Amino acid sequence: MTEQSILSVTGLSKSFRAVKAVRDVSFSIPRGKTFGLVGESGSGKSTTARLVLRLVEPTTGSISFRGRDLAELAPRALRAERRHMQMIFQDPFGSLNPRMSVRETLVEPQLVHDIGTPSDRLRTAERLLAEVSLPRAALDRFPHEFSGGQRQRIAIARALATNPELIVADEPVSALDVSVQAQVLNLMRDLQDRHGTTMLFISHDLRVVQFMCDEIGVMYLGEIVEQGPRDRIYGAPAHPYTQALLASAPGKGSGQRARLKGEIPSAHAVPSGCAFRTRCPHAFDRCVNEKPAMRDIGGGQKAACHLLDKAEAA
Amino acid sequence: MLRYLGKRFLLILPTIFVPLILVFLLLRLSPGDPAGMMLGDQATAEQIAALRNQLGLDQPIWVQFLFWIRGIVTLDLGNSIFFREPVMQIIPRYAGVTILLAVVALALAVLIGVTLGLISAMNRNKPIDRGVVTAAVLGISLPEFWFALLLIFVFAVTLRWFPVAGYNPPTAGLIAFGATIFLPALALGVRQSALMTRMMRSSMLDVLNEPYITTARAQGLPESTVIGRYAMRTAAMPVITVAGLSAGYLLGGAVTIEIIFALPGLGRMLVEAVGRRDYPLVEGGVLAISLVLAVLNLVIDLIYAILDPRIRYQ
């Protein structure tokens, strides 16, 4: 939308039978920037990530990537397009094929998309290893010989192998020790700067998202309830859910205990009106009957809450 | 890899000796005297004593054991009491049939099991999957002698496609051999193929849920490669385990089938030898079976190591 966005998602929804996992999600990411999706488990973040890559077929909505609608692409064209969009998963123990050496793991994506000659591919594999600070000797070893952080670095190297324009990272550091997390996150930022990659970054960890992302979308029960530039979201959160999330982050002063009560409701039975009303400290009559619309509140920040109407009217 | 191989070879020895010691003891502790049986009702006590002395049966049991061990080491297993010819000559005559029967049965079982399991997993919860699962349960529950009789009735008696019983060695021509071995092998292999179908189905379903399968798809690999190269190689592991167990079962459990189809195999020979208290022949037969089993297990371990690099390095 603004500038030239490489990825633009509009009205994306996914239902698994009665379960509405993702509802009417829209966002766009400018080239070279990072968009973060935060939310509790079950908020539809991961499904959104898979929808964007069309690993899961969307029920409705469009995914405009490099000027084409991925949702409409035929299987063959979609496969070819995958060269430009790669993924990093949460579980570094599961996302690498245990039967493939690091060399095979790094060469395979290039092979699939017919990039370079065999010696080019090997050179690329060596360069990628160096970029993620692993020794050349790692090429002939297998995933089980590495630690979690090292495996995730291999997964990152693999994601970069086809020099993609978009990387979707689904909780890439949640399975790692905190000390290793910082290392991997720094690496991801360095590589992004160097390659100019655009990133969709998914995490439930607010500090990680703050560190990584330029723009943030807060998800609740399959919807984006607030989105905007990082500093606006963290500095002046407009939606009660965002406020509660920030307040409940650990290390935010012991006087202010978690304000979020209970569990996220089941996606089988989404509450009427505003989905968040069952846990919202400010809920009133209108929230039960009427679904709040997304409202622009300036500075690129948008939120969906009836309180914003009230504030405006007052 | 060589060290691994050597270690596996050493581990074979106890695998062979434990069943041998058990058989040696069981035979000698069970009632019935081979000398008396060989000479018939008319024999005098002196005649029996003389024969016992000749066969070494009047020696203390540990002396008999030492003689017998010496026989194994020098590859001289003595003469069969009944056939009056060296055991080392009798065994190969019968073992060939049993091994061929087991190999053909195993091949049929793997072919049927892997194919049906794969079809089933790829069509999960569709009618074809339910049909295969039902057939597999039926296959596991059917007694093989009943299935053998059913096969004979349908294909040999009614349709006359195959002979009812008897055996042609492979030297008599592939078609002649195939005609006599197919029905017994199918009857013998049906339960194993049902087991493998279920194994293949469930391990395939497990593997398809692995993140690295999603990664492979996300990289843009064609579905045939994802299934063939990634999923099947991993899913094959439990099936190979079952195949190994099956091989043991097929070798030892062929007795009924050999009797029904009148095949001159090791199982039938053993049963008859036990009835005649033909000690040397029984011991030789058990030695042959445990040797084949041990080698078979080794081969399966090696296949493991080839398919899964994690095993090699442990």
XYZ file of C-alpha atoms in Angstrom:
628
model
C 0.000 0.000 0.000
C 2.372 2.722 1.193
C 5.738 2.703 -0.575
C 6.028 -0.492 -2.547
C 4.828 -3.384 -0.456
C 6.076 -6.781 -1.499
C 3.398 -8.689 0.328
C -0.151 -7.528 0.770
C -2.787 -9.696 2.368
C -6.453 -8.771 2.109
C -9.446 -10.302 3.882
C -7.670 -13.582 4.550
C -9.846 -16.190 6.319
C -9.550 -19.861 7.070
C -12.155 -22.161 8.583
C -11.537 -25.765 9.510
C -15.143 -26.972 9.458
C -16.799 -25.047 12.316
C -13.534 -23.615 13.621
C -12.781 -20.137 12.357
C -9.007 -20.143 12.767
C -8.302 -16.912 10.911
C -10.901 -14.206 10.251
C -10.563 -11.379 7.794
C -6.879 -10.647 8.280
C -5.334 -7.853 6.210
C -1.859 -6.360 6.312
C 0.966 -5.444 3.996
C 4.732 -5.431 4.356
C 7.008 -2.909 2.581
C 10.110 -4.353 0.925
C 12.938 -5.030 3.374
C 10.796 -4.499 6.481
C 9.664 -6.888 9.153
C 6.050 -7.325 10.117
C 5.380 -9.046 13.423
C 2.318 -10.989 14.446
C 1.857 -11.365 18.218
C -0.808 -13.055 20.250
C -1.486 -15.912 22.631
C -1.420 -19.514 21.514
C -4.547 -20.266 19.546
C -4.831 -16.746 18.171
C -4.253 -17.906 14.582
C -0.710 -16.582 14.095
C 0.756 -19.789 12.736
C -2.232 -20.487 10.520
C -1.847 -16.988 9.090
C 1.818 -17.733 8.347
C 0.905 -20.936 6.554
C -1.888 -19.197 4.662
C 0.495 -16.525 3.423
C 2.755 -19.223 1.970
C -0.331 -21.124 0.830
C 0.763 -24.217 2.691
C -2.821 -24.152 3.878
C -5.519 -23.235 1.365
C -7.313 -20.023 2.363
C -11.115 -20.125 2.597
C -11.352 -16.577 1.302
C -9.034 -13.636 0.740
C -6.159 -12.696 -1.485
C -2.390 -12.812 -0.999
C -0.634 -10.416 -3.295
C 3.057 -11.278 -3.494
C 5.385 -9.657 -6.042
C 2.335 -8.351 -7.829
C 0.594 -11.724 -8.212
C -2.227 -13.258 -6.201
C -0.832 -16.425 -4.642
C -4.326 -17.604 -3.767
C -5.112 -17.868 -7.477
C -1.883 -19.498 -8.706
C -1.970 -22.965 -10.281
C 0.121 -25.595 -8.468
C 3.035 -25.467 -10.919
C 3.289 -21.692 -10.908
C 2.954 -21.708 -7.120
C 5.840 -24.149 -6.811
C 8.019 -21.956 -8.966
C 7.042 -18.909 -6.896
C 8.176 -20.674 -3.707
C 11.724 -19.854 -4.683
C 11.009 -16.316 -3.553
C 9.376 -17.156 -0.247
C 10.900 -19.422 2.352
C 10.013 -20.396 5.861
C 11.753 -20.897 9.194
C 9.939 -23.061 11.712
C 9.776 -23.103 15.468
C 11.126 -26.584 16.016
C 14.737 -26.918 14.880
C 14.553 -30.624 15.762
C 11.733 -31.330 13.374
C 12.214 -28.943 10.489
C 15.453 -30.486 9.208
C 15.257 -33.844 7.490
C 17.200 -36.169 9.826
C 18.381 -38.225 6.880
C 20.005 -35.381 4.972
C 23.474 -34.009 5.644
C 23.848 -30.234 5.983
C 25.310 -30.180 2.485
C 22.236 -31.889 1.028
C 19.942 -29.694 3.105
C 21.524 -26.516 1.737
C 21.883 -27.727 -1.846
C 18.382 -29.143 -2.196
C 16.406 -25.858 -2.391
C 18.757 -24.657 -5.142
C 18.379 -27.951 -6.938
C 14.598 -27.774 -6.758
C 14.563 -24.384 -8.433
C 17.383 -25.230 -10.802
C 19.714 -22.507 -9.587
C 23.352 -22.571 -10.749
C 25.687 -25.423 -11.610
C 26.546 -28.169 -9.105
C 29.734 -26.358 -8.111
C 27.847 -23.047 -7.778
C 25.379 -24.734 -5.461
C 28.131 -26.112 -3.304
C 29.834 -22.720 -3.164
C 26.535 -21.157 -2.142
C 26.138 -23.789 0.568
C 29.613 -22.973 1.893
C 28.935 -19.244 1.811
C 25.611 -19.724 3.648
C 27.315 -21.759 6.355
C 29.875 -19.001 6.808
C 27.078 -16.433 6.987
C 25.443 -18.280 9.857
C 28.858 -18.733 11.521
C 29.141 -22.496 11.219
C 32.430 -24.163 10.262
C 32.857 -25.617 6.807
C 33.272 -29.056 8.395
C 29.573 -28.941 9.291
C 28.698 -29.663 5.653
C 29.077 -33.409 5.999
C 27.396 -33.729 9.336
C 23.778 -34.569 10.085
C 21.182 -32.498 12.002
C 21.308 -34.660 15.126
C 24.952 -33.743 15.632
C 24.099 -30.095 16.274
C 22.615 -28.161 19.185
C 19.229 -26.460 18.933
C 20.727 -23.046 18.163
C 23.037 -24.496 15.537
C 20.171 -26.343 13.907
C 18.126 -23.170 13.754
C 21.085 -21.453 12.099
C 21.167 -24.283 9.544
C 17.436 -23.777 8.991
C 18.079 -20.057 8.447
C 20.865 -20.836 5.991
C 18.528 -23.156 4.140
C 15.826 -20.489 4.002
C 18.365 -18.124 2.422
C 19.605 -20.671 -0.121
C 17.326 -19.525 -2.935
C 17.907 -15.850 -2.064
C 14.196 -15.317 -1.334
C 12.485 -11.947 -1.126
C 10.218 -13.000 1.726
C 10.977 -15.130 4.747
C 8.194 -16.255 7.017
C 9.571 -17.072 10.454
C 7.115 -18.906 12.686
C 8.299 -18.643 16.305
C 11.893 -19.150 15.184
C 13.426 -18.789 18.644
C 10.714 -20.009 21.033
C 12.286 -23.468 21.286
C 15.740 -22.086 22.108
C 17.455 -21.123 25.360
C 17.294 -17.409 26.077
C 21.043 -16.925 25.597
C 20.862 -18.652 22.230
C 17.731 -16.696 21.289
C 19.601 -13.398 21.286
C 22.342 -14.852 19.122
C 19.890 -16.220 16.553
C 17.828 -13.000 16.505
C 20.930 -10.873 15.952
C 21.951 -13.179 13.151
C 18.534 -12.874 11.533
C 18.676 -9.093 11.683
C 22.181 -8.963 10.239
C 21.238 -11.255 7.398
C 18.098 -9.269 6.714
C 20.101 -6.055 6.482
C 22.630 -7.686 4.194
C 20.158 -9.344 1.842
C 17.313 -6.826 2.056
C 14.881 -9.628 2.812
C 11.316 -8.890 3.802
C 10.137 -10.804 6.822
C 6.889 -11.925 8.378
C 7.825 -12.693 11.959
C 5.565 -14.621 14.284
C 6.056 -14.826 18.019
C 4.190 -14.814 21.277
C 7.160 -13.145 22.956
C 6.632 -9.379 23.097
C 10.295 -8.581 23.721
C 11.386 -10.641 20.715
C 8.829 -8.891 18.501
C 9.881 -5.468 19.777
C 13.480 -6.296 18.929
C 12.784 -7.649 15.459
C 9.832 -5.861 13.932
C 9.162 -2.532 12.253
C 5.426 -2.973 12.230
C 3.278 -5.146 14.453
C -0.135 -6.764 14.264
C -1.727 -8.015 17.473
C -3.899 -11.071 16.916
C -6.760 -12.296 19.059
C -8.978 -15.250 18.156
C -8.037 -15.201 14.504
C -8.332 -11.447 14.004
C -5.909 -8.572 14.005
C -7.258 -6.257 16.735
C -4.551 -3.644 16.524
C -1.706 -2.877 14.199
C 0.821 -0.137 13.710
C 4.472 0.869 13.905
C 6.428 -0.769 16.693
C 6.972 2.326 18.796
C 3.284 3.265 18.666
C 2.191 -0.239 19.694
C 4.628 -0.405 22.572
C 4.421 3.271 23.528
C 0.701 3.954 23.159
C -1.277 0.745 22.831
C -4.880 1.577 21.932
C -6.654 -1.756 22.238
C -7.359 -3.130 25.738
C -5.953 -6.497 24.647
C -2.649 -4.977 23.588
C -2.555 -3.017 26.844
C -3.198 -6.167 28.828
C -0.558 -8.121 26.907
C 2.043 -5.436 27.544
C 1.076 -5.190 31.206
C 1.335 -8.913 31.701
C 4.811 -9.174 30.188
C 7.238 -10.287 32.888
C 9.574 -7.700 34.352
C 7.066 -4.847 34.053
C 6.998 -3.903 37.719
C 5.623 -6.208 40.393
C 2.784 -3.865 41.386
C 0.965 -4.400 38.142
C -0.057 -8.051 37.992
C -1.415 -9.687 34.882
C -4.668 -7.979 33.971
C -5.682 -10.681 31.520
C -7.965 -13.170 33.207
C -8.890 -16.617 31.987
C -8.086 -18.413 28.785
C -8.579 -17.436 25.189
C -12.098 -18.675 24.205
C -12.449 -21.596 21.817
C -12.473 -20.758 18.131
C -15.506 -23.076 17.928
C -17.602 -20.492 19.751
C -16.333 -17.000 19.100
C -18.165 -14.513 21.387
C -20.721 -12.236 19.709
C -19.826 -8.636 18.992
C -16.253 -7.973 20.071
C -14.368 -11.277 20.408
C -12.337 -9.911 23.306
C -15.298 -8.737 25.425
C -15.342 -11.861 27.659
C -11.921 -10.948 29.048
C -11.948 -7.196 28.594
C -11.852 -5.104 31.798
C -13.727 -2.268 30.023
C -16.464 -4.242 28.255
C -19.918 -2.591 28.060
C -23.305 -3.278 26.358
C -22.310 -2.268 22.892
C -19.429 -4.791 22.864
C -21.933 -7.664 23.143
C -24.059 -6.618 20.182
C -21.792 -4.863 17.760
C -18.482 -5.908 16.305
C -16.038 -2.976 16.464
C -14.593 -1.854 13.131
C -10.911 -1.170 12.527
C -10.333 2.565 13.103
C -7.443 4.690 12.054
C -6.046 6.498 15.059
C -3.183 8.307 13.386
C 0.500 7.650 12.944
C -0.268 4.491 10.949
C -1.859 2.913 13.998
C -5.225 1.125 13.748
C -7.329 -0.644 16.339
C -10.755 -2.261 16.594
C -12.422 -1.156 19.845
C -15.627 0.718 20.762
C -13.746 2.626 23.466
C -12.036 4.600 20.727
C -15.491 5.893 19.600
C -16.291 6.879 23.149
C -13.027 8.748 23.517
C -13.681 10.568 20.254
C -17.245 11.479 21.174
C -16.207 12.830 24.574
C 31.003 -48.256 9.862
C 33.528 -51.145 9.970
C 33.675 -51.028 13.729
C 29.918 -51.068 13.856
C 29.900 -54.102 11.597
C 32.451 -55.957 13.746
C 30.468 -55.230 16.880
C 27.325 -56.564 15.293
C 29.124 -59.748 14.228
C 30.308 -60.472 17.768
C 26.780 -60.023 19.049
C 25.600 -62.807 16.754
C 27.374 -65.507 18.749
C 25.152 -65.465 21.851
C 22.114 -65.180 19.590
C 23.036 -68.532 18.072
C 24.204 -70.296 21.202
C 21.354 -69.626 23.572
C 18.716 -71.459 21.488
C 21.192 -74.274 20.859
C 21.818 -74.882 24.552
C 18.079 -74.785 25.202
C 17.383 -77.341 22.489
C 20.209 -79.571 23.665
C 18.818 -79.616 27.196
C 15.167 -79.945 26.236
C 15.791 -82.928 24.003
C 17.755 -84.803 26.613
C 15.460 -83.983 29.488
C 12.309 -85.045 27.678
C 11.106 -88.652 27.990
C 11.723 -91.169 25.195
C 14.859 -92.989 24.166
C 16.102 -92.813 20.559
C 17.897 -96.145 20.797
C 14.725 -97.893 21.921
C 12.694 -96.229 19.168
C 15.155 -97.139 16.462
C 15.355 -100.801 17.416
C 11.631 -101.296 17.826
C 9.575 -103.322 20.317
C 11.521 -106.552 19.808
C 14.897 -105.218 20.969
C 16.562 -106.640 24.042
C 18.002 -104.493 26.816
C 21.530 -105.489 25.699
C 20.928 -104.357 22.128
C 19.588 -101.018 23.313
C 22.523 -100.538 25.679
C 24.945 -101.343 22.870
C 23.342 -98.764 20.550
C 23.267 -96.164 23.317
C 26.957 -96.734 23.796
C 27.559 -96.419 20.069
C 25.645 -93.128 19.884
C 27.325 -91.800 23.017
C 23.996 -91.506 24.817
C 25.347 -93.347 27.908
C 27.825 -90.561 28.612
C 27.077 -87.926 31.252
C 25.143 -85.012 29.808
C 28.032 -82.539 30.022
C 30.287 -84.902 28.091
C 27.611 -85.156 25.405
C 27.480 -81.367 25.361
C 31.240 -81.038 24.903
C 31.223 -83.586 22.091
C 28.487 -81.681 20.442
C 30.258 -78.308 20.772
C 33.341 -79.908 19.243
C 31.119 -81.065 16.392
C 29.873 -77.529 15.715
C 33.362 -76.058 15.705
C 34.663 -78.736 13.338
C 31.491 -78.480 11.230
C 30.753 -82.124 11.907
C 27.254 -82.403 13.312
C 27.265 -86.200 13.316
C 24.987 -88.568 11.498
C 21.242 -88.490 11.596
C 20.062 -91.411 13.708
C 17.167 -92.038 11.338
C 18.626 -91.299 7.912
C 22.059 -92.617 8.801
C 23.785 -89.909 6.790
C 25.641 -86.741 7.871
C 23.384 -83.970 9.184
C 25.481 -81.469 7.251
C 24.235 -83.080 4.058
C 20.586 -83.381 5.028
C 20.013 -79.821 6.263
C 20.843 -77.909 3.067
C 18.467 -80.150 1.104
C 15.531 -78.967 3.218
C 16.733 -75.492 4.186
C 16.745 -74.287 0.593
C 12.997 -74.798 0.235
C 12.202 -73.031 3.490
C 14.441 -70.065 2.747
C 12.997 -69.655 -0.750
C 9.482 -69.893 0.633
C 10.252 -67.284 3.297
C 11.937 -64.934 0.825
C 9.047 -65.085 -1.637
C 6.513 -64.700 1.187
C 8.411 -61.696 2.567
C 8.687 -60.097 -0.847
C 4.948 -60.507 -1.388
C 4.221 -59.177 2.110
C 6.413 -56.077 1.640
C 4.999 -55.391 -1.802
C 1.391 -55.696 -0.650
C 1.964 -54.014 2.715
C 3.856 -50.962 1.477
C 1.532 -50.387 -1.452
C -1.687 -50.699 0.529
C -0.275 -48.744 3.488
C 0.758 -45.912 1.215
C -2.564 -45.793 -0.615
C -4.331 -45.844 2.722
C -2.258 -43.029 4.247
C -2.585 -40.806 1.187
C -6.387 -41.243 1.255
C -6.843 -40.920 4.974
C -10.424 -41.436 6.198
C -11.757 -41.853 2.687
C -13.657 -45.044 1.786
C -10.568 -46.653 0.234
C -8.627 -46.112 3.475
C -11.391 -47.689 5.542
C -11.530 -50.606 3.139
C -7.790 -51.222 3.443
C -7.845 -50.959 7.233
C -10.732 -53.440 7.431
C -8.924 -55.836 5.104
C -5.795 -55.527 7.251
C -7.670 -56.387 10.445
C -9.159 -59.380 8.656
C -5.728 -60.402 7.381
C -4.251 -60.293 10.877
C -7.114 -62.311 12.359
C -7.280 -65.103 9.767
C -5.461 -68.295 10.759
C -3.000 -69.017 7.990
C -3.893 -72.697 7.632
C -7.465 -71.645 6.909
C -6.331 -69.056 4.420
C -4.071 -71.686 2.830
C -6.998 -74.066 2.410
C -9.118 -71.248 1.008
C -6.428 -70.406 -1.543
C -6.132 -74.051 -2.546
C -9.893 -74.312 -2.934
C -10.240 -71.168 -5.036
C -7.079 -71.067 -7.148
C -6.042 -74.713 -7.338
C -9.256 -76.763 -7.134
C -11.830 -74.417 -8.690
C -9.847 -72.210 -11.066
C -7.024 -74.727 -11.593
C -4.437 -71.944 -12.014
C -1.949 -73.549 -9.651
C -1.143 -77.093 -8.550
C -2.790 -78.174 -5.291
C 0.446 -79.205 -3.623
C 3.989 -80.332 -4.329
C 7.228 -78.562 -5.101
C 9.407 -77.810 -8.124
C 12.891 -76.462 -7.386
C 13.963 -73.285 -9.242
C 16.202 -75.502 -11.387
C 13.030 -76.887 -12.950
C 12.350 -73.476 -14.466
C 11.064 -70.222 -13.058
C 7.452 -70.762 -14.079
C 7.294 -74.281 -12.687
C 8.910 -73.062 -9.457
C 6.669 -70.003 -9.257
C 3.533 -72.090 -9.719
C 4.343 -74.259 -6.716
C 5.668 -71.507 -4.456
C 3.142 -68.702 -5.076
C 0.149 -70.013 -3.127
C 2.172 -71.186 -0.092
C 4.079 -67.886 -0.038
C 0.841 -65.895 -0.247
C -0.759 -67.968 2.511
C 2.326 -67.571 4.658
C 2.742 -63.856 3.943
C -0.825 -62.613 4.303
C -0.624 -61.860 8.014
C 2.721 -60.128 7.634
C 1.409 -58.057 4.755
C -1.558 -57.008 6.894
C 0.817 -56.009 9.714
C 3.000 -54.076 7.314
C 0.005 -52.329 5.795
C -0.973 -50.994 9.206
C 2.608 -50.140 10.081
C 3.190 -48.330 6.808
C -0.076 -46.439 7.104
C 0.537 -45.152 10.620
C 4.205 -44.331 10.151
C 3.414 -42.544 6.905
C 0.733 -40.488 8.657
C 3.242 -39.625 11.403
C 5.911 -38.557 8.968
C 3.510 -36.445 6.905
C 2.953 -34.352 10.039
C 6.667 -33.637 10.494
C 7.693 -30.003 10.022
C 10.406 -30.940 7.568
C 7.742 -32.313 5.242
C 6.019 -28.919 5.406
C 9.416 -27.322 4.801
C 9.964 -29.502 1.766
C 6.613 -28.408 0.373
C 7.379 -24.786 1.254
C 10.642 -25.051 -0.665
C 8.608 -25.888 -3.725
C 9.414 -29.574 -4.092
C 6.922 -31.452 -6.237
C 4.582 -33.645 -4.189
C 5.976 -36.840 -5.717
C 9.454 -35.969 -4.394
C 8.077 -34.997 -0.990
C 6.361 -38.369 -0.662
C 8.941 -40.511 -2.429
C 12.221 -39.079 -1.212
C 11.344 -37.463 2.108
C 8.382 -39.231 3.619
C 8.760 -42.794 2.410
C 12.372 -43.139 3.406
C 11.545 -42.251 6.986
C 8.278 -44.148 7.044
C 10.077 -47.279 5.848
C 11.996 -47.668 9.120
C 9.251 -49.304 11.223
C 8.264 -51.387 8.219
C 11.811 -52.722 8.007
C 11.642 -53.646 11.692
C 8.425 -55.528 11.049
C 9.981 -57.149 7.988
C 12.844 -58.373 10.171
C 10.495 -59.831 12.757
C 8.399 -61.273 9.962
C 11.406 -62.991 8.420
C 11.978 -64.822 11.695
C 8.349 -65.761 11.910
C 8.236 -66.870 8.289
C 11.246 -69.139 8.732
C 10.019 -70.722 11.931
C 6.302 -70.622 11.229
C 6.379 -72.250 7.847
C 5.712 -75.699 9.367
C 1.922 -75.681 8.860
C 2.191 -74.307 5.352
C 4.907 -76.790 4.411
C 2.713 -79.633 5.586
C -0.461 -78.370 3.862
C 1.291 -77.775 0.533
C 3.551 -80.842 0.908
C 6.737 -78.783 0.598
C 9.953 -80.597 1.600
C 11.113 -77.801 3.926
C 13.096 -77.457 7.111
C 10.018 -76.968 9.289
C 8.449 -80.235 8.234
C 11.783 -81.995 8.549
C 12.216 -80.672 12.101
C 8.766 -81.784 13.214
C 9.420 -85.264 11.911
C 12.902 -85.378 13.418
C 11.546 -84.414 16.851
C 8.991 -87.239 16.586
C 11.794 -89.696 15.887
C 14.024 -88.356 18.668
C 16.653 -87.788 16.003
C 18.877 -85.640 18.267
C 21.633 -84.731 15.813
C 19.171 -83.750 13.106
C 17.031 -81.612 15.441
C 20.100 -79.849 16.767
C 21.414 -79.308 13.282
C 18.055 -77.952 12.157
C 17.831 -75.503 15.036
C 21.420 -74.441 14.433
C 20.598 -73.759 10.795
C 17.473 -71.756 11.626
C 19.154 -69.660 14.301
C 22.119 -69.013 12.036
C 19.850 -67.805 9.244
C 17.878 -65.669 11.721
C 20.999 -64.102 13.185
C 22.400 -63.258 9.771
C 19.030 -61.872 8.790
C 18.955 -59.616 11.827
C 22.410 -58.386 10.984
C 21.330 -57.576 7.451
C 18.352 -55.635 8.796
C 20.539 -53.677 11.200
C 22.799 -52.801 8.320
C 19.866 -51.614 6.223
C 18.914 -49.449 9.204
C 22.353 -47.940 9.379
C 22.285 -47.182 5.673
C 18.848 -45.548 5.833
C 19.331 -43.627 9.058
C 22.628 -41.841 9.619
C 21.767 -41.346 13.299
C 22.289 -45.045 14.024
C 25.704 -45.228 12.412
C 27.307 -42.706 14.695
C 26.009 -43.847 18.026
